[in-house]
Coordinates of C-alpha atoms in Angstrom, one line a residue:
X610 CA -55.1 -13.5 -9.9
X611 CA -55.5 -11.7 -13.2
X612 CA -52.1 -11.5 -14.8
X613 CA -51.3 -9.1 -17.6
X614 CA -50.4 -10.2 -21.1
X615 CA -46.9 -9.6 -22.3
X616 CA -46.3 -6.8 -24.7
X617 CA -43.0 -6.3 -26.5
X618 CA -43.6 -2.6 -27.3
X619 CA -43.9 -1.3 -23.7
X620 CA -40.7 0.6 -23.9
X621 CA -37.0 -0.1 -23.6
X622 CA -34.6 -0.1 -20.7
X623 CA -33.9 3.6 -21.2
X624 CA -37.6 4.4 -20.6
X625 CA -37.5 2.2 -17.5
X626 CA -34.5 4.2 -16.1
X627 CA -36.5 7.4 -16.7
X628 CA -39.5 5.9 -15.1
X629 CA -37.4 4.9 -12.0
X630 CA -35.9 8.4 -11.8
X631 CA -39.4 9.9 -11.7
X632 CA -40.8 7.3 -9.3
X633 CA -37.9 6.8 -6.8
X634 CA -35.4 9.6 -7.4
X635 CA -32.3 10.1 -9.5
X636 CA -30.0 7.7 -7.7
X637 CA -32.1 4.6 -8.5
X638 CA -32.3 5.4 -12.1
X639 CA -28.6 6.3 -12.6
X640 CA -26.8 3.2 -11.6
X641 CA -23.2 3.4 -12.6
X642 CA -22.4 1.3 -15.6
X643 CA -26.1 0.5 -16.3
X644 CA -27.0 0.6 -20.0
X645 CA -30.4 1.2 -21.4
X646 CA -32.2 -1.9 -22.8
X647 CA -32.8 -5.5 -21.6
X648 CA -30.9 -6.3 -18.5
X649 CA -31.0 -2.7 -17.1
X650 CA -33.4 -3.9 -14.3
X651 CA -31.1 -6.7 -13.3
X652 CA -28.1 -4.3 -13.2
X653 CA -30.0 -1.9 -10.9
X654 CA -31.0 -4.9 -8.6
X655 CA -27.4 -6.2 -8.4
X656 CA -26.0 -2.8 -7.6
X657 CA -28.5 -2.6 -4.7
X658 CA -29.6 0.9 -5.5
X659 CA -33.3 0.1 -4.8
X660 CA -34.9 -2.5 -2.5
X661 CA -35.9 -5.6 -4.5
X662 CA -39.6 -5.2 -3.7
X663 CA -39.7 -1.5 -4.7
X664 CA -37.9 -2.3 -7.9
X665 CA -40.4 -5.1 -8.7
X666 CA -43.3 -2.8 -8.0
X667 CA -41.9 -0.2 -10.4
X668 CA -41.3 -2.8 -13.1
X669 CA -44.8 -4.1 -12.8
X670 CA -46.2 -0.6 -13.0
X671 CA -44.0 0.3 -16.0
X672 CA -44.9 -2.7 -18.0
X673 CA -48.6 -2.7 -16.8
X674 CA -48.4 -6.2 -15.4
X675 CA -49.7 -7.7 -12.2
X676 CA -47.3 -7.7 -9.2
X677 CA -47.6 -11.3 -8.0
X678 CA -47.6 -12.3 -4.3
X679 CA -44.6 -14.6 -3.8
X680 CA -46.2 -16.5 -0.9
X681 CA -49.2 -17.4 -3.1
X682 CA -47.0 -18.4 -6.0
X683 CA -45.0 -20.7 -3.7
X684 CA -48.2 -22.6 -2.9
X685 CA -49.1 -23.3 -6.6
X686 CA -47.6 -26.2 -8.5
X687 CA -44.6 -25.3 -10.6
X688 CA -44.3 -26.2 -14.3
X689 CA -40.5 -26.8 -14.4
X690 CA -40.6 -30.5 -15.4
X691 CA -39.3 -30.9 -18.9
X692 CA -37.8 -27.4 -19.0
X693 CA -34.2 -26.3 -18.5
X694 CA -34.0 -25.0 -14.9
X695 CA -30.6 -23.4 -15.6
X696 CA -32.1 -21.4 -18.5
X697 CA -35.0 -20.3 -16.4
X698 CA -32.8 -19.4 -13.4
X699 CA -30.5 -17.3 -15.6
X700 CA -33.4 -15.5 -17.2
X701 CA -35.3 -15.1 -13.8
X702 CA -38.4 -16.9 -15.1
X703 CA -40.6 -19.2 -12.9
X704 CA -43.6 -20.9 -14.5
X705 CA -46.5 -22.1 -12.3
X706 CA -50.0 -23.4 -12.8
X707 CA -52.8 -21.1 -11.7
X708 CA -56.1 -23.0 -11.6
X709 CA -54.9 -25.2 -14.4
X710 CA -53.6 -22.4 -16.6
X711 CA -49.9 -21.6 -17.0
X712 CA -48.6 -18.4 -15.5
X713 CA -45.0 -17.2 -16.1
X714 CA -43.5 -15.2 -13.3
X715 CA -40.8 -12.8 -14.6
X716 CA -38.4 -10.3 -12.9
X717 CA -37.7 -8.4 -16.1
X718 CA -40.4 -8.4 -18.8
X719 CA -38.0 -6.7 -21.3
X720 CA -36.2 -10.0 -21.8
X721 CA -38.4 -10.8 -24.8
X722 CA -36.5 -13.8 -26.3
X723 CA -36.3 -15.9 -23.1
X724 CA -39.9 -15.1 -22.3
X725 CA -41.0 -16.1 -25.8
X726 CA -38.9 -19.3 -25.6
X727 CA -40.5 -20.3 -22.3
X728 CA -44.0 -19.4 -23.5
X729 CA -43.6 -21.7 -26.5
X730 CA -42.4 -24.5 -24.2
X731 CA -45.4 -24.0 -22.0
X732 CA -47.8 -24.2 -24.9
X733 CA -48.0 -20.8 -26.6
X734 CA -49.6 -17.6 -25.2
X735 CA -48.9 -17.4 -21.5
X736 CA -50.0 -14.8 -19.0
X737 CA -47.2 -12.9 -17.2
X738 CA -46.9 -11.6 -13.6
X739 CA -43.9 -9.8 -12.0
X740 CA -41.9 -11.1 -9.0
X741 CA -38.7 -9.5 -7.7
X742 CA -35.3 -11.0 -8.7
X743 CA -34.8 -12.1 -5.1
X744 CA -38.2 -13.8 -4.9
X745 CA -37.6 -15.9 -8.0
X746 CA -34.2 -16.9 -6.6
X747 CA -35.9 -17.9 -3.4
X748 CA -38.5 -20.0 -5.3
X749 CA -35.7 -22.0 -7.0
X750 CA -33.8 -22.4 -3.8
X751 CA -36.9 -23.6 -1.9
X752 CA -37.9 -26.4 -4.1
X753 CA -37.9 -25.4 -7.7
X754 CA -34.3 -26.3 -8.2
X755 CA -32.8 -29.7 -9.1
X756 CA -33.2 -32.5 -6.6
X757 CA -30.0 -33.4 -4.8
X758 CA -28.1 -35.6 -7.2
X759 CA -27.7 -39.1 -5.9
X760 CA -24.8 -41.0 -7.5
X761 CA -25.6 -44.3 -9.0
X762 CA -25.0 -47.2 -6.6
X763 CA -21.5 -48.5 -6.6
X764 CA -20.7 -51.9 -5.0
X765 CA -19.2 -51.4 -1.6
X766 CA -16.3 -53.8 -2.3
X767 CA -15.3 -51.7 -5.3
X768 CA -15.9 -48.3 -3.6
X769 CA -13.7 -49.2 -0.6
X770 CA -10.9 -50.5 -2.8
X771 CA -7.4 -49.3 -2.0
X772 CA -6.4 -49.6 -5.7
X773 CA -5.5 -46.1 -7.0
X774 CA -6.6 -46.9 -10.6
X775 CA -10.0 -48.1 -9.4
X776 CA -10.5 -44.9 -7.4
X777 CA -9.5 -42.8 -10.4
X778 CA -12.0 -44.6 -12.6
X779 CA -14.8 -44.2 -10.0
X780 CA -13.9 -40.5 -9.4
X781 CA -13.9 -39.7 -13.2
X782 CA -17.1 -41.7 -13.9
X783 CA -20.2 -39.8 -14.9
X784 CA -22.3 -40.5 -11.7
X785 CA -19.7 -39.0 -9.4
X786 CA -18.9 -36.1 -11.7
X787 CA -22.6 -35.3 -11.9
X788 CA -23.0 -35.5 -8.2
X789 CA -20.1 -33.1 -7.5
X790 CA -21.3 -30.7 -10.2
X791 CA -24.8 -30.6 -8.8
X792 CA -23.5 -30.1 -5.3
X793 CA -21.5 -27.0 -6.5
X794 CA -24.5 -25.6 -8.4
X795 CA -26.8 -25.9 -5.4
X796 CA -24.1 -24.3 -3.2
X797 CA -23.7 -21.3 -5.5
X798 CA -27.5 -20.9 -6.0
X799 CA -28.1 -20.8 -2.2
X800 CA -25.2 -18.4 -1.6
X801 CA -23.1 -20.9 0.3
X802 CA -19.5 -19.9 1.1
X803 CA -18.3 -23.4 2.1
X804 CA -19.2 -27.0 1.3
X805 CA -18.4 -29.5 4.1
X806 CA -18.2 -33.2 3.0
X807 CA -17.8 -35.3 6.2
X808 CA -17.4 -39.0 6.5
X809 CA -19.2 -40.3 9.6
X810 CA -19.5 -43.6 11.3
X811 CA -22.4 -44.8 9.1
X812 CA -22.9 -42.2 6.3
X813 CA -21.4 -39.4 4.3
X814 CA -22.9 -36.0 5.2
X815 CA -22.9 -32.8 3.1
X816 CA -23.4 -29.4 4.7
X817 CA -23.4 -25.9 3.3
X818 CA -22.3 -22.8 5.3
X819 CA -24.9 -20.1 4.4
X820 CA -24.9 -16.7 6.1
X821 CA -22.2 -18.0 8.4
X822 CA -24.2 -21.0 9.7
X823 CA -24.0 -24.6 8.6
X824 CA -27.1 -26.3 7.1
X825 CA -27.5 -30.0 6.4
X826 CA -28.0 -30.7 2.7
X827 CA -27.5 -34.3 1.7
X828 CA -26.7 -37.7 3.2
X829 CA -25.0 -40.4 1.1
X830 CA -24.1 -44.0 1.8
X831 CA -20.8 -44.4 3.7
X832 CA -19.2 -46.5 0.9
X833 CA -19.6 -43.5 -1.5
X834 CA -17.0 -41.5 0.5
X835 CA -13.8 -42.7 -1.2
X836 CA -15.2 -42.0 -4.7
X837 CA -16.6 -38.6 -3.8
X838 CA -13.5 -37.4 -1.9
X839 CA -11.2 -38.8 -4.7
X840 CA -13.2 -36.6 -7.2
X841 CA -12.6 -33.6 -4.9
X842 CA -8.9 -34.4 -4.7
X843 CA -8.6 -34.7 -8.5
X844 CA -10.3 -31.3 -9.0
X845 CA -7.8 -29.7 -6.6
X846 CA -4.7 -31.5 -7.9
X847 CA -4.2 -33.6 -4.8
X848 CA -2.8 -37.1 -4.3
X849 CA -5.8 -39.4 -4.2
X850 CA -3.7 -42.3 -2.7
X851 CA -2.8 -40.2 0.4
X852 CA -5.4 -40.7 3.1
X853 CA -3.2 -40.4 6.2
X854 CA -2.1 -36.7 6.0
X855 CA -3.9 -33.4 5.5
X856 CA -3.8 -31.9 2.0
X857 CA -4.6 -28.5 0.7
X858 CA -5.2 -27.4 -2.9
X859 CA -7.2 -25.1 -5.2
X860 CA -8.9 -25.1 -8.5
X861 CA -10.9 -22.8 -10.8
X862 CA -14.3 -24.2 -11.9
X863 CA -17.3 -22.9 -14.0
X864 CA -20.5 -23.2 -12.0
X865 CA -23.4 -22.4 -14.3
X866 CA -22.6 -18.9 -15.8
X867 CA -20.2 -18.0 -12.9
X868 CA -16.5 -18.6 -12.5
X869 CA -15.4 -19.7 -9.0
X870 CA -12.2 -20.3 -7.2
X871 CA -12.3 -23.4 -4.9
X872 CA -10.0 -23.7 -2.0
X873 CA -9.9 -27.3 -0.9
X874 CA -8.7 -28.7 2.5
X875 CA -8.8 -32.5 3.1
X876 CA -8.2 -33.9 6.6
X877 CA -8.2 -37.5 7.9
X878 CA -10.6 -38.2 10.8
X879 CA -11.7 -41.2 12.9
X880 CA -14.1 -42.6 10.4
X881 CA -12.4 -41.5 7.1
X882 CA -11.6 -38.3 5.4
X883 CA -13.4 -35.0 5.5
X884 CA -13.2 -32.1 2.9
X885 CA -14.0 -28.5 3.0
X886 CA -14.5 -26.6 -0.2
X887 CA -14.4 -22.8 0.1
X888 CA -16.2 -21.1 -2.8
X889 CA -14.9 -17.7 -3.9
X890 CA -16.9 -16.3 -6.8
X891 CA -15.1 -14.1 -9.3
X892 CA -17.1 -11.0 -8.7
X893 CA -16.8 -8.0 -11.0
X894 CA -19.7 -5.9 -9.7
X895 CA -19.3 -2.3 -8.8
X896 CA -18.5 -1.8 -5.1
X897 CA -19.4 0.9 -2.7
X898 CA -18.9 1.3 1.1
X899 CA -22.6 2.2 1.4
X900 CA -23.6 -1.1 -0.3
X901 CA -21.6 -3.2 2.2
X902 CA -23.4 -1.5 5.1
X903 CA -21.0 1.2 6.2
X904 CA -22.5 4.1 8.1
X905 CA -22.1 7.7 6.8
X906 CA -19.7 8.6 9.7
X907 CA -17.4 5.5 9.0
X908 CA -17.5 6.2 5.3
X909 CA -16.2 9.7 5.8
X910 CA -13.5 8.4 8.1
X911 CA -12.5 5.7 5.5
X912 CA -12.5 8.2 2.7
X913 CA -10.2 10.5 4.7
X914 CA -7.8 7.7 5.3
X915 CA -7.8 6.7 1.7
X916 CA -6.9 10.3 0.8
X917 CA -3.6 10.0 2.7
X918 CA -0.6 10.1 0.3
X919 CA 1.2 7.4 2.2
X920 CA 1.0 5.1 5.2
X921 CA -0.7 1.8 6.2
X922 CA -4.4 1.2 6.4
X923 CA -5.3 -2.2 7.9
X924 CA -8.7 -4.1 7.8
X925 CA -9.1 -6.6 10.6
X926 CA -11.6 -9.3 11.4
X927 CA -11.8 -13.1 11.5
X928 CA -11.9 -15.3 8.4
X929 CA -15.0 -14.8 6.4
X930 CA -15.8 -11.4 7.8
X931 CA -15.7 -9.6 4.4
X932 CA -12.2 -8.0 4.7
X933 CA -11.3 -8.8 1.0
X934 CA -14.6 -7.2 -0.2
X935 CA -13.8 -4.0 1.9
X936 CA -10.3 -3.8 0.5
X937 CA -11.6 -4.3 -3.1
X938 CA -14.1 -1.5 -2.5
X939 CA -11.3 0.8 -1.3
X940 CA -9.1 -0.1 -4.2
X941 CA -11.9 0.5 -6.7
X942 CA -12.4 4.0 -5.2
X943 CA -8.7 4.8 -5.6
X944 CA -8.6 3.4 -9.1
X945 CA -7.9 6.1 -11.7
X946 CA -5.4 6.6 -14.5
X947 CA -3.2 8.9 -12.4
X948 CA -2.3 6.1 -10.0
X949 CA -0.5 2.8 -10.4
X950 CA -2.1 0.2 -8.1
X951 CA -0.6 -3.2 -7.5
X952 CA -2.0 -6.1 -5.4
X953 CA -0.8 -9.4 -4.1
X954 CA -3.6 -11.7 -3.0
X955 CA -4.3 -15.3 -2.1
X956 CA -6.4 -15.8 -4.1
X957 CA -7.5 -13.0 -6.4
X958 CA -11.3 -12.8 -5.6
X959 CA -12.3 -9.5 -7.3
X960 CA -10.9 -8.9 -10.8
X961 CA -10.6 -5.1 -11.1
X962 CA -9.8 -3.5 -14.5
X963 CA -6.8 -1.2 -14.6
X964 CA -5.1 -2.7 -11.5
X965 CA -2.1 -5.1 -11.6
X966 CA -3.1 -8.1 -9.5
X967 CA -0.8 -10.9 -8.5
X968 CA -1.7 -14.2 -6.9
X969 CA 0.8 -15.8 -4.5
X970 CA 2.3 -19.2 -5.5
X971 CA 4.3 -20.5 -2.5
X972 CA 5.3 -23.7 -4.3
X973 CA 7.5 -21.6 -6.6
X974 CA 8.6 -19.1 -4.0
X975 CA 6.2 -16.3 -4.8
X976 CA 5.0 -15.3 -1.3
X977 CA 3.5 -12.1 0.0
X978 CA 7.0 -10.9 1.1
X979 CA 8.8 -11.6 -2.2
X980 CA 6.0 -10.1 -4.2
X981 CA 5.9 -7.0 -2.0
X982 CA 9.7 -6.6 -2.2
X983 CA 9.5 -6.8 -6.0
X984 CA 6.6 -4.3 -6.2
X985 CA 8.7 -1.5 -4.7
X986 CA 10.8 -1.6 -7.9
X987 CA 7.7 -1.0 -10.1
X988 CA 7.1 2.6 -8.9
X989 CA 3.5 2.0 -7.5
X990 CA 1.4 4.6 -5.8
X991 CA -0.9 2.1 -3.9
X992 CA 0.0 -1.4 -2.8
X993 CA -2.6 -3.9 -1.5
X994 CA -1.3 -6.9 0.4
X995 CA -3.9 -9.6 1.0
X996 CA -2.6 -10.4 4.5
X997 CA 0.4 -9.6 6.7
X998 CA 1.1 -13.1 7.9
X999 CA 4.7 -12.8 9.2
X1000 CA 7.4 -10.4 10.4
X1001 CA 9.1 -10.2 7.0
X1002 CA 5.9 -9.1 5.2
X1003 CA 5.1 -6.6 8.0
X1004 CA 8.6 -5.1 7.9
X1005 CA 8.5 -4.6 4.1
X1006 CA 5.0 -3.1 4.3
X1007 CA 6.2 -0.6 7.0
X1008 CA 9.2 0.3 4.8
X1009 CA 6.9 0.9 1.8
X1010 CA 4.6 3.1 3.8
X1011 CA 7.6 5.1 5.1
X1012 CA 9.0 5.6 1.6
X1013 CA 5.9 7.3 0.2
X1014 CA 3.4 4.5 -0.7
X1015 CA -0.1 3.9 0.5
X1016 CA -0.3 0.3 1.7
X1017 CA -3.6 -1.5 2.3
X1018 CA -3.6 -4.9 4.1
X1019 CA -5.5 -7.2 6.5
X1020 CA -4.8 -8.8 9.8
X1021 CA -6.7 -11.4 11.9
X1022 CA -7.5 -9.6 15.1
X1023 CA -10.7 -9.2 17.2
X1024 CA -10.8 -5.4 17.3
X1025 CA -9.2 -2.5 15.5
X1026 CA -7.0 -1.6 18.5
X1027 CA -5.7 -5.2 18.7
X1028 CA -4.1 -4.7 15.3
X1029 CA -1.5 -2.4 16.9
X1030 CA -0.5 -5.1 19.4
X1031 CA -0.5 -7.7 16.7
X1032 CA 2.1 -5.7 14.7
X1033 CA 4.2 -5.3 17.8
X1034 CA 4.0 -9.0 18.5
X1035 CA 5.3 -9.6 14.9
X1036 CA 8.4 -7.8 15.9
X1037 CA 7.7 -4.3 14.4
X1038 CA 9.0 -1.6 16.7
X1039 CA 6.2 0.6 18.2
X1040 CA 7.8 3.8 16.9
X1041 CA 7.7 2.5 13.4
X1042 CA 4.0 1.5 13.8
X1043 CA 3.2 5.0 15.0
X1044 CA 5.1 6.6 12.1
X1045 CA 3.4 4.5 9.4
X1046 CA 0.0 3.4 10.6
X1047 CA -2.8 5.8 9.5
X1048 CA -5.9 3.8 10.5
X1049 CA -7.5 0.5 11.2
X1050 CA -11.0 -0.7 10.2
X1051 CA -12.5 -3.6 12.3
X1052 CA -15.4 -5.4 10.9
X1053 CA -17.8 -8.4 11.3
X1054 CA -20.8 -9.7 9.3
X1055 CA -24.2 -10.0 11.0
X1056 CA -27.1 -11.8 9.4
X1057 CA -29.9 -9.6 8.0
X1058 CA -33.4 -10.2 9.2
X1059 CA -35.8 -11.7 6.7
X1060 CA -38.0 -9.0 5.4
X1061 CA -40.9 -11.4 5.0
X1062 CA -41.2 -12.7 8.6
X1063 CA -39.4 -10.4 11.1
X1064 CA -41.6 -9.4 14.0
X1065 CA -41.3 -6.4 16.4
X1066 CA -39.2 -6.9 19.6
X1067 CA -39.9 -4.3 22.3
X1068 CA -37.7 -6.1 24.8
X1069 CA -34.7 -5.6 22.5
X1070 CA -35.3 -1.9 22.5
X1071 CA -35.2 -1.8 26.3
X1072 CA -32.1 -4.0 26.4
X1073 CA -30.3 -1.7 23.8
X1074 CA -31.0 1.4 25.9
X1075 CA -29.7 -0.4 29.0
X1076 CA -26.5 -1.5 27.2
X1077 CA -25.9 2.0 25.8
X1078 CA -26.4 3.5 29.3
X1079 CA -23.8 1.1 30.8
X1080 CA -21.3 1.9 28.1
X1081 CA -21.9 5.6 28.4
X1082 CA -22.9 6.0 24.7
X1083 CA -26.1 7.6 23.3
X1084 CA -29.0 5.2 22.6
X1085 CA -29.8 4.8 18.9
X1086 CA -32.1 7.4 17.4
X1087 CA -34.2 4.8 15.6
X1088 CA -35.6 2.0 17.9
X1089 CA -37.4 -0.2 15.4
X1090 CA -36.1 -3.4 16.9
X1091 CA -37.2 -6.8 15.4
X1092 CA -36.5 -10.4 16.0
X1093 CA -36.2 -13.5 13.8
X1094 CA -39.4 -15.6 13.2
X1095 CA -38.7 -18.0 10.3
X1096 CA -40.6 -18.6 7.1
X1097 CA -40.1 -20.6 3.8
X1098 CA -38.5 -17.5 2.2
X1099 CA -35.5 -17.7 4.6
X1100 CA -35.4 -21.4 5.1
X1101 CA -37.0 -21.1 8.5
X1102 CA -34.0 -19.3 10.0
X1103 CA -35.5 -15.8 10.2
X1104 CA -32.4 -14.4 8.4
X1105 CA -31.5 -13.9 4.7
X1106 CA -28.2 -12.3 3.7
X1107 CA -25.7 -10.4 5.8
X1108 CA -24.6 -6.8 6.4
X1109 CA -21.4 -5.5 7.9
X1110 CA -20.8 -3.8 11.3
X1111 CA -17.7 -1.6 11.5
X1112 CA -15.4 0.5 13.7
X1113 CA -12.8 2.9 12.2
X1114 CA -9.8 3.7 14.4
X1115 CA -7.9 6.8 13.1
X1116 CA -4.4 7.2 14.3
X1117 CA -4.3 11.0 14.9
X1118 CA -2.1 13.3 17.0
X1119 CA -4.0 12.2 20.2
X1120 CA -3.7 8.4 19.5
X1121 CA -0.2 8.3 18.1
X1122 CA 1.6 8.8 21.5
X1123 CA -0.3 5.8 22.9
X1124 CA 0.9 3.7 19.9
X1125 CA 4.5 4.9 20.1
X1126 CA 4.8 3.8 23.7
X1127 CA 4.0 0.2 24.8
X1128 CA 0.6 -0.2 23.1
X1129 CA -2.4 -0.9 25.3
X1130 CA -5.6 -1.7 23.4
X1131 CA -7.9 -0.6 26.2
X1132 CA -6.3 2.8 26.5
X1133 CA -6.3 3.2 22.7
X1134 CA -10.0 2.4 22.5
X1135 CA -10.9 4.7 25.4
X1136 CA -9.0 7.6 23.7
X1137 CA -10.6 6.9 20.3
X1138 CA -14.1 6.7 21.7
X1139 CA -13.6 10.0 23.5
X1140 CA -12.8 11.4 20.0
X1141 CA -16.0 10.0 18.5
X1142 CA -15.1 6.5 17.3
X1143 CA -18.1 4.1 17.3
X1144 CA -17.3 0.5 18.0
X1145 CA -18.6 -2.5 16.2
X1146 CA -21.1 -3.0 19.1
X1147 CA -22.3 0.6 18.8
X1148 CA -22.7 0.2 15.0
X1149 CA -24.5 -3.1 15.4
X1150 CA -27.0 -1.7 17.9
X1151 CA -27.7 1.2 15.5
X1152 CA -28.3 -1.3 12.7
X1153 CA -30.6 -3.4 14.9
X1154 CA -32.5 -0.2 15.8
X1155 CA -33.0 0.3 12.0
X1156 CA -34.5 -3.1 11.7
X1157 CA -31.7 -4.6 9.6
X1158 CA -30.7 -7.3 12.1
X1159 CA -31.6 -8.5 15.6
X1160 CA -30.0 -7.4 18.9
X1161 CA -29.3 -11.1 19.6
X1162 CA -27.3 -11.4 16.4
X1163 CA -25.3 -8.3 17.2
X1164 CA -24.4 -9.6 20.6
X1165 CA -23.5 -13.0 19.2
X1166 CA -21.1 -11.6 16.7
X1167 CA -19.5 -8.8 18.8
X1168 CA -19.6 -10.5 22.2

């Protein structure tokens, strides 16, 4: 591979934006909030305006550098030893040895200072080649990252001590602190949403939930469990002496350059304690319905519902289905100086400028209901309630919607139509639901097929046509069905990342009488589908036909 030499006078970020506009159209070169200069390429990638591979091709052409093949790069020995992996990851630099000569793979050649620093560390003048941001992330995940940190050996008789002071000393010691910090860093790097620390009969197992599935990460000696779990308890402000009862807590931590909110749950089990750490990254990126996978039809329906002056809009789905992200997207669309928007959340995951956000604190009496009641005295236009958990919160939300406020909230139900029944089960009268409810968005997350290894699946195309025929719905226009294969890029799973599938139930003049009487979800769905609603299954089959996911994954998620 002949890699180009780096040149610092190839042009700034502003020229790159113009180049992208000419090469891929205006949208890719006019990312909102993107400034000219170094970092413009990363901003475009993070906003998802252009596929990572296309963006890398354009960057290589603009800077007149070789576009590297990630699969070949992965086979070459890396030159990470002795260098700061964190620095290289943050600058998206990956050094390898090509036939004994150093080659520096870069995602953004305009980052002159990091490239010069890495070149000096590698011995001076180094050839450059371009990889996509995603490919460099995958290289670090696949083996270029830190090895799993093994805590220094602690004598078993000390580790199993019941003495609280001994446990505190162990948990605050450098080996355990480094092990937990490394665990958090690896989880964030790999895009994990949860860390499971589980005490078994003979060992302590660590697993990450990535793209909705658990993956084994690390196994430690059984006698390390008390120290590891005590460290987790100290972070979350829990009682390390209490091992018989479940405990819940939370904390804010800095992981690399990112701030994260950790929700910690500790539970006693047969062989000891187990802990689950849910990772919620403080995300301030710009949000759009298109970016989270919503179809044009559902986008129009959601935008119409958000244009309503008052009423309730509910987002439904199980835990971890992206409801908070969808609400944050809706709030960001409504955010302008003419509106006062207030939110009460648990916790605040997206920090949105210009919006008054409150986090619940049950220990001092600040619940969803008390915050919502107080909000009504602050003259808001839009209220976002993280979750309607009880009858009191639902009743106040209904009252707010009937008195001229737009209320956005979430419920845990399987389908959009089930939200109506859930409100009725909470004790809200059906006539109040009909008067206040404007629409319900149901959603799930399905895994995206890995672009590197997906293979055509003709049988899925036939099955999709058969399913649509049985349901009386049109077959998808595109029938480019694929299935998962597995490769190093996706960790052998065949999937990398997730995309949403949605259904939007609009409560219009035809649906409202069905809600006002004793609500029946099947009748509501039947009437909504007759008026053009597409269900999550319909949306999933369409996305499978576009090659975004597999039909098996759609059926697994939607049932």
